[in-house]
Tab-separated table of C-alpha atoms and ligand atoms in Angstrom:
chain	number	residue	atom	x	y	z
D	1	MET	CA	93.066	97.725	121.986
D	2	LYS	CA	92.546	94.232	120.528
D	3	VAL	CA	90.993	93.144	117.265
D	4	ILE	CA	88.886	90.009	116.911
D	5	ASN	CA	88.160	88.865	113.385
D	6	ILE	CA	85.319	86.346	113.061
D	7	GLY	CA	85.838	85.179	109.525
D	8	SER	CA	86.396	82.510	106.916
D	9	LEU	CA	89.253	80.085	106.434
D	10	ASN	CA	89.396	78.535	102.954
D	11	LEU	CA	91.699	76.146	101.203
D	12	ASP	CA	92.234	77.905	97.867
D	13	TYR	CA	92.714	75.580	94.861
D	14	VAL	CA	94.344	77.924	92.380
D	15	TYR	CA	94.575	77.138	88.646
D	16	HIS	CA	96.498	79.265	86.143
D	17	VAL	CA	94.526	79.525	82.907
D	18	ASP	CA	94.843	81.456	79.670
D	19	HIS	CA	91.430	83.046	80.202
D	20	ILE	CA	88.584	82.621	82.686
D	21	ILE	CA	86.475	79.669	81.507
D	22	ARG	CA	83.283	80.538	79.631
D	23	PRO	CA	79.998	78.573	79.992
D	24	GLY	CA	80.202	75.218	78.185
D	25	GLU	CA	83.962	75.488	77.620
D	26	THR	CA	86.623	72.968	78.703
D	27	GLU	CA	90.165	74.267	79.095
D	28	SER	CA	93.329	72.730	80.554
D	29	ALA	CA	94.953	74.500	83.494
D	30	GLY	CA	98.674	75.299	83.373
D	31	ASP	CA	99.174	74.261	86.986
D	32	ARG	CA	97.409	73.839	90.302
D	33	ASN	CA	98.489	75.029	93.732
D	34	VAL	CA	96.764	74.834	97.090
D	35	PHE	CA	97.137	77.959	99.241
D	36	LEU	CA	95.730	79.017	102.581
D	37	GLY	CA	93.098	81.675	102.029
D	38	GLY	CA	89.662	82.953	102.902
D	39	LYS	CA	88.921	86.643	103.276
D	40	GLY	CA	88.762	86.275	107.040
D	41	ILE	CA	92.092	84.633	107.725
D	42	ASN	CA	93.810	86.644	104.960
D	43	GLN	CA	92.836	89.829	106.789
D	44	SER	CA	93.951	88.433	110.159
D	45	MET	CA	97.313	87.479	108.657
D	46	ALA	CA	97.672	90.965	107.161
D	47	LEU	CA	96.882	92.520	110.552
D	48	ALA	CA	99.436	90.288	112.270
D	49	LYS	CA	102.121	90.871	109.632
D	50	ALA	CA	101.477	94.602	109.990
D	51	GLY	CA	102.133	94.250	113.742
D	52	ALA	CA	98.610	94.240	115.258
D	53	ASP	CA	97.448	92.104	118.188
D	54	VAL	CA	94.828	90.022	116.357
D	55	TYR	CA	92.586	87.167	117.418
D	56	HIS	CA	90.815	85.030	114.826
D	57	GLY	CA	87.504	83.240	115.358
D	58	GLY	CA	86.195	80.650	112.927
D	59	LEU	CA	85.627	77.002	112.092
D	60	ILE	CA	87.699	74.473	110.163
D	61	GLY	CA	87.449	70.738	109.509
D	62	GLU	CA	89.980	68.021	110.290
D	63	ASP	CA	91.731	69.072	107.062
D	64	GLY	CA	92.289	72.583	108.456
D	65	GLN	CA	95.372	71.967	110.623
D	66	PRO	CA	97.633	74.025	108.259
D	67	PHE	CA	95.684	77.131	109.316
D	68	LEU	CA	96.577	76.585	112.970
D	69	ASP	CA	100.210	76.068	112.002
D	70	ALA	CA	100.188	79.294	109.955
D	71	CYS	CA	98.599	81.252	112.818
D	72	ALA	CA	101.398	80.061	115.097
D	73	GLU	CA	103.986	81.026	112.483
D	74	TYR	CA	102.629	84.504	111.713
D	75	GLY	CA	101.417	85.513	115.188
D	76	VAL	CA	97.616	85.328	114.885
D	77	HIS	CA	95.989	84.221	118.177
D	78	ALA	CA	94.096	81.060	117.202
D	79	ASP	CA	92.250	80.572	120.519
D	80	TYR	CA	88.859	80.835	118.814
D	81	ILE	CA	89.506	78.647	115.784
D	82	ARG	CA	87.739	75.327	116.377
D	83	LYS	CA	87.792	72.071	114.453
D	84	ILE	CA	84.410	70.492	113.645
D	85	ALA	CA	83.278	67.413	111.709
D	86	VAL	CA	82.580	69.381	108.516
D	87	PRO	CA	85.193	69.969	105.804
D	88	THR	CA	87.048	73.282	105.783
D	89	GLY	CA	85.665	75.837	103.325
D	90	HIS	CA	87.365	75.829	99.952
D	91	THR	CA	87.552	77.751	96.712
D	92	ILE	CA	88.346	76.999	93.099
D	93	ILE	CA	90.231	80.032	91.796
D	94	GLN	CA	91.126	80.631	88.152
D	95	VAL	CA	93.916	83.167	87.578
D	96	ASP	CA	94.259	84.336	83.971
D	97	LYS	CA	97.290	85.636	82.078
D	98	ASN	CA	96.396	89.211	83.125
D	99	ALA	CA	96.394	88.212	86.830
D	100	GLN	CA	92.623	88.598	87.050
D	101	ASN	CA	90.747	85.923	88.957
D	102	SER	CA	87.357	84.306	89.331
D	103	ILE	CA	86.449	82.527	92.566
D	104	LEU	CA	83.996	79.683	93.212
D	105	LEU	CA	83.394	79.479	96.966
D	106	TYR	CA	82.211	76.459	98.989
D	107	GLY	CA	81.436	77.620	102.544
D	108	GLY	CA	81.877	74.285	104.376
D	109	ALA	CA	82.737	74.751	108.070
D	110	ASN	CA	82.615	78.562	107.689
D	111	GLN	CA	78.828	78.359	107.533
D	112	MET	CA	78.446	76.372	110.779
D	113	LEU	CA	78.938	79.110	113.413
D	114	THR	CA	76.475	78.884	116.317
D	115	GLU	CA	75.181	81.693	118.533
D	116	GLU	CA	76.751	79.939	121.559
D	117	PHE	CA	80.192	79.960	119.950
D	118	VAL	CA	79.840	83.616	118.914
D	119	ASP	CA	78.823	84.538	122.496
D	120	GLU	CA	81.815	82.637	123.850
D	121	ILE	CA	84.189	84.558	121.569
D	122	LEU	CA	82.685	87.998	122.201
D	123	ALA	CA	82.705	87.444	125.991
D	124	ASP	CA	86.484	87.966	125.920
D	125	PHE	CA	86.313	91.381	124.215
D	126	GLU	CA	85.160	94.719	125.532
D	127	LYS	CA	84.110	98.250	124.667
D	128	GLY	CA	86.621	99.874	122.353
D	129	ASP	CA	88.018	96.636	120.900
D	130	ILE	CA	87.507	96.148	117.169
D	131	LEU	CA	85.447	93.364	115.609
D	132	LEU	CA	86.291	92.721	111.960
D	133	LEU	CA	83.835	90.888	109.686
D	134	GLN	CA	83.484	89.856	106.058
D	135	ASN	CA	80.577	88.055	104.393
D	136	GLU	CA	81.931	84.499	104.168
D	137	VAL	CA	80.521	83.177	107.484
D	138	ASN	CA	76.951	82.666	108.698
D	139	LEU	CA	75.204	84.594	111.516
D	140	LEU	CA	76.493	88.059	110.524
D	141	PRO	CA	73.318	89.874	111.732
D	142	TYR	CA	73.561	88.175	115.129
D	143	ILE	CA	77.285	88.861	115.464
D	144	VAL	CA	76.813	92.550	114.585
D	145	ASP	CA	73.934	92.985	117.069
D	146	GLN	CA	75.782	91.302	119.941
D	147	ALA	CA	79.033	93.179	119.318
D	148	TYR	CA	77.199	96.513	119.076
D	149	GLU	CA	75.483	95.852	122.421
D	150	LYS	CA	78.903	95.332	123.972
D	151	GLY	CA	80.240	98.620	122.535
D	152	LEU	CA	82.764	97.066	120.156
D	153	GLN	CA	83.744	99.081	117.083
D	154	ILE	CA	82.587	97.020	114.117
D	155	ALA	CA	84.597	97.023	110.891
D	156	LEU	CA	82.832	95.411	107.930
D	157	ASN	CA	84.268	94.319	104.617
D	158	PRO	CA	80.948	93.465	102.860
D	159	SER	CA	82.547	90.933	100.571
D	160	PRO	CA	81.342	88.943	98.749
D	161	PHE	CA	78.287	91.178	98.494
D	162	ASN	CA	75.031	89.210	98.407
D	163	GLU	CA	71.451	89.256	99.699
D	164	LYS	CA	72.511	87.892	103.118
D	165	LEU	CA	73.849	91.355	103.947
D	166	GLU	CA	70.334	92.811	103.776
D	167	ALA	CA	69.679	91.399	107.264
D	168	VAL	CA	72.681	93.224	108.756
D	169	ASP	CA	71.956	96.529	110.504
D	170	MET	CA	74.534	98.636	108.675
D	171	LYS	CA	73.923	101.608	110.985
D	172	LYS	CA	75.879	99.667	113.617
D	173	ILE	CA	79.030	99.608	111.490
D	174	SER	CA	81.851	101.996	112.486
D	175	ILE	CA	84.282	101.251	109.664
D	176	PHE	CA	83.421	100.151	106.105
D	177	LEU	CA	86.200	98.707	103.957
D	178	LEU	CA	84.836	97.986	100.503
D	179	ASN	CA	85.591	98.101	96.794
D	180	GLU	CA	83.780	100.062	94.122
D	181	VAL	CA	81.535	97.128	93.181
D	182	GLU	CA	80.380	96.599	96.765
D	183	GLY	CA	79.999	100.366	97.222
D	184	GLY	CA	77.833	100.398	94.106
D	185	GLN	CA	75.689	97.577	95.448
D	186	ILE	CA	75.104	99.383	98.754
D	187	THR	CA	74.368	102.799	97.231
D	188	GLY	CA	72.917	101.903	93.815
D	189	LEU	CA	75.469	104.257	92.177
D	190	THR	CA	78.481	103.654	89.940
D	191	ASP	CA	80.677	106.762	89.928
D	192	PRO	CA	83.222	106.321	92.776
D	193	ASP	CA	82.889	109.934	93.992
D	194	GLU	CA	79.108	109.620	94.061
D	195	VAL	CA	79.377	106.255	95.849
D	196	LEU	CA	81.590	107.802	98.519
D	197	GLU	CA	79.320	110.824	98.893
D	198	LYS	CA	76.243	108.616	99.240
D	199	MET	CA	77.990	106.356	101.760
D	200	ARG	CA	78.855	109.446	103.836
D	201	GLU	CA	75.224	110.531	103.712
D	202	MET	CA	73.943	107.064	104.652
D	203	PHE	CA	76.521	106.459	107.408
D	204	PRO	CA	77.549	109.913	108.679
D	205	HIS	CA	79.426	108.565	111.718
D	206	ALA	CA	81.377	105.839	109.931
D	207	LYS	CA	84.884	105.753	108.541
D	208	ILE	CA	84.699	104.684	104.889
D	209	VAL	CA	87.542	103.154	102.906
D	210	LEU	CA	86.721	102.665	99.224
D	211	THR	CA	89.256	100.755	97.133
D	212	LEU	CA	89.169	101.331	93.378
D	213	GLY	CA	91.572	98.804	91.812
D	214	LYS	CA	93.981	100.582	89.464
D	215	ASP	CA	92.500	103.939	90.532
D	216	GLY	CA	93.743	103.575	94.093
D	217	ALA	CA	91.647	104.232	97.180
D	218	LYS	CA	89.551	106.961	98.775
D	219	TYR	CA	88.835	107.548	102.450
D	220	ALA	CA	86.109	109.619	104.055
D	221	GLU	CA	85.187	110.422	107.630
D	222	GLY	CA	82.913	113.383	108.298
D	223	ASP	CA	84.313	116.281	106.276
D	224	GLN	CA	87.709	114.686	105.791
D	225	VAL	CA	88.421	113.034	102.439
D	226	TYR	CA	91.743	111.556	101.344
D	227	GLU	CA	92.889	109.839	98.164
D	228	GLN	CA	95.700	107.389	97.573
D	229	PRO	CA	96.969	106.296	94.133
D	230	ILE	CA	98.282	102.780	93.557
D	231	PHE	CA	101.956	101.875	93.351
D	232	PRO	CA	102.124	100.422	89.810
D	233	VAL	CA	103.671	96.925	89.598
D	234	LYS	CA	103.553	93.899	87.305
D	235	ALA	CA	100.801	91.813	88.927
D	236	VAL	CA	100.832	88.012	88.798
D	237	ASP	CA	97.863	87.278	91.096
D	238	THR	CA	95.494	89.853	92.591
D	239	THR	CA	93.941	87.396	95.089
D	240	ALA	CA	93.992	88.886	98.615
D	241	ALA	CA	95.155	92.336	97.478
D	242	GLY	CA	92.033	93.839	99.076
D	243	ASP	CA	92.477	91.704	102.200
D	244	THR	CA	96.049	92.938	102.540
D	245	PHE	CA	94.850	96.541	102.236
D	246	THR	CA	92.147	95.935	104.867
D	247	GLY	CA	94.517	94.332	107.390
D	248	TYR	CA	97.157	97.023	106.991
D	249	PHE	CA	94.592	99.811	107.146
D	250	LEU	CA	93.123	98.569	110.424
D	251	ALA	CA	96.562	97.980	111.908
D	252	GLY	CA	97.506	101.592	111.118
D	253	LEU	CA	94.242	102.858	112.576
D	254	MET	CA	94.833	100.923	115.806
D	255	GLU	CA	98.255	102.548	116.101
D	256	GLY	CA	96.758	106.022	115.638
D	257	MET	CA	98.789	106.753	112.508
D	258	PRO	CA	97.673	109.724	110.349
D	259	ILE	CA	95.223	108.579	107.658
D	260	PRO	CA	97.401	109.583	104.654
D	261	GLU	CA	100.246	107.484	106.094
D	262	ILE	CA	97.949	104.528	106.681
D	263	LEU	CA	96.630	104.722	103.110
D	264	LYS	CA	100.132	104.856	101.686
D	265	MET	CA	101.314	101.884	103.773
D	266	SER	CA	98.221	99.848	102.838
D	267	ALA	CA	98.571	100.611	99.116
D	268	LYS	CA	102.238	99.615	99.203
D	269	ALA	CA	101.434	96.367	101.043
D	270	SER	CA	98.790	95.493	98.411
D	271	SER	CA	101.148	96.337	95.577
D	272	ILE	CA	103.633	93.802	96.973
D	273	ALA	CA	100.920	91.149	97.496
D	274	VAL	CA	99.862	91.204	93.828
D	275	THR	CA	103.392	90.375	92.685
D	276	ARG	CA	103.127	86.981	94.444
D	277	ASN	CA	100.967	83.915	94.005
D	278	GLY	CA	98.361	82.794	96.527
D	279	ALA	CA	96.504	84.527	99.316
D	280	VAL	CA	98.135	84.102	102.752
D	281	PRO	CA	101.662	83.561	101.353
D	282	SER	CA	101.468	86.741	99.276
D	283	ILE	CA	100.975	89.130	102.222
D	284	PRO	CA	104.173	91.045	103.062
D	285	TYR	CA	105.590	91.786	106.508
D	286	ARG	CA	105.564	95.375	107.792
D	287	SER	CA	109.373	95.623	107.626
D	288	GLU	CA	109.290	94.817	103.922
D	289	VAL	CA	106.523	97.346	103.275
D	290	MET	CA	108.360	100.123	105.125
D	291	GLU	CA	111.610	99.310	103.317
D	292	ALA	CA	109.828	99.435	99.943
D	293	LEU	CA	108.259	102.787	100.871
D	294	LYS	CA	111.702	104.255	101.474
D	295	GLN	CA	112.722	103.314	97.946
D	296	LYS	CA	109.899	105.193	96.188
N	1	RIB	O1	89.840	87.734	99.006
N	1	RIB	C1	90.489	86.583	98.525
N	1	RIB	C2	89.871	85.354	99.107
N	1	RIB	O2	88.541	85.253	98.667
N	1	RIB	C3	90.530	84.061	98.704
N	1	RIB	O3	91.598	83.688	99.540
N	1	RIB	C4	89.378	83.078	98.688
N	1	RIB	O4	89.434	82.132	99.696
N	1	RIB	C5	88.112	83.930	98.789
N	1	RIB	O5	87.550	83.825	100.012
């Protein structure tokens, strides 16, 4: 079974600040670093570092060569990453003294996917393979429809949640990986248990992974429900914690691991990621995650 992730690649410009800037305020940043990021490629890197056979599809500009180098280094198949004459997507990320962030996203090349390119990518995948998507590229409704026709299992991380998702036929999604805010936006509810219950009602055949920040994660599929607490750590940067969880969760699912084991591995991987700066560089390798699990 293969996984193809059609998703974003962003250059993350990360600034450490005392607090997230308020409207009208000017504040000096402590430092600035440029990291490889983007929900799409973060999740592909997490899949690869967890040991999965992952292909990434997406668009970068001439400034995006470091992504191809990183794919080669970490074992993500980059066959479907193309360079175009539009700058790579980028973000401006503020990280405050409590490790919380705010992200300003410029789509750039990520928003230039064409139906022809999507068809070309999907032609190499077949029934049973997994397609992973987030909401940082264009053409999501088209991609979902085409992949569903081909019998691919579609995993959706509906992040960032916005009105573009209204055009996606959510009934075609096999696996939802979302946080409590996104779950609230889909269901109109706020209590995590009610969100999960409503998601089960709305999508009775889907696997649902709901991450809850410091309250851990919940999983539901049919009558089965599991919970996983966090592994408490001193966080320095929470960017890509959710992406790490998503990549590890899918990798475990592809291996057929029991759900409680997958949840534990994914929570441990995220807990390591938040102790490091940046997105792609913060994602741990499987060996490190398994070693850390033995210690606690
Ligand atoms: O999920 C974290 C990611 O969101 C960052 O790497 C940034 O690029 C934004 O897409």
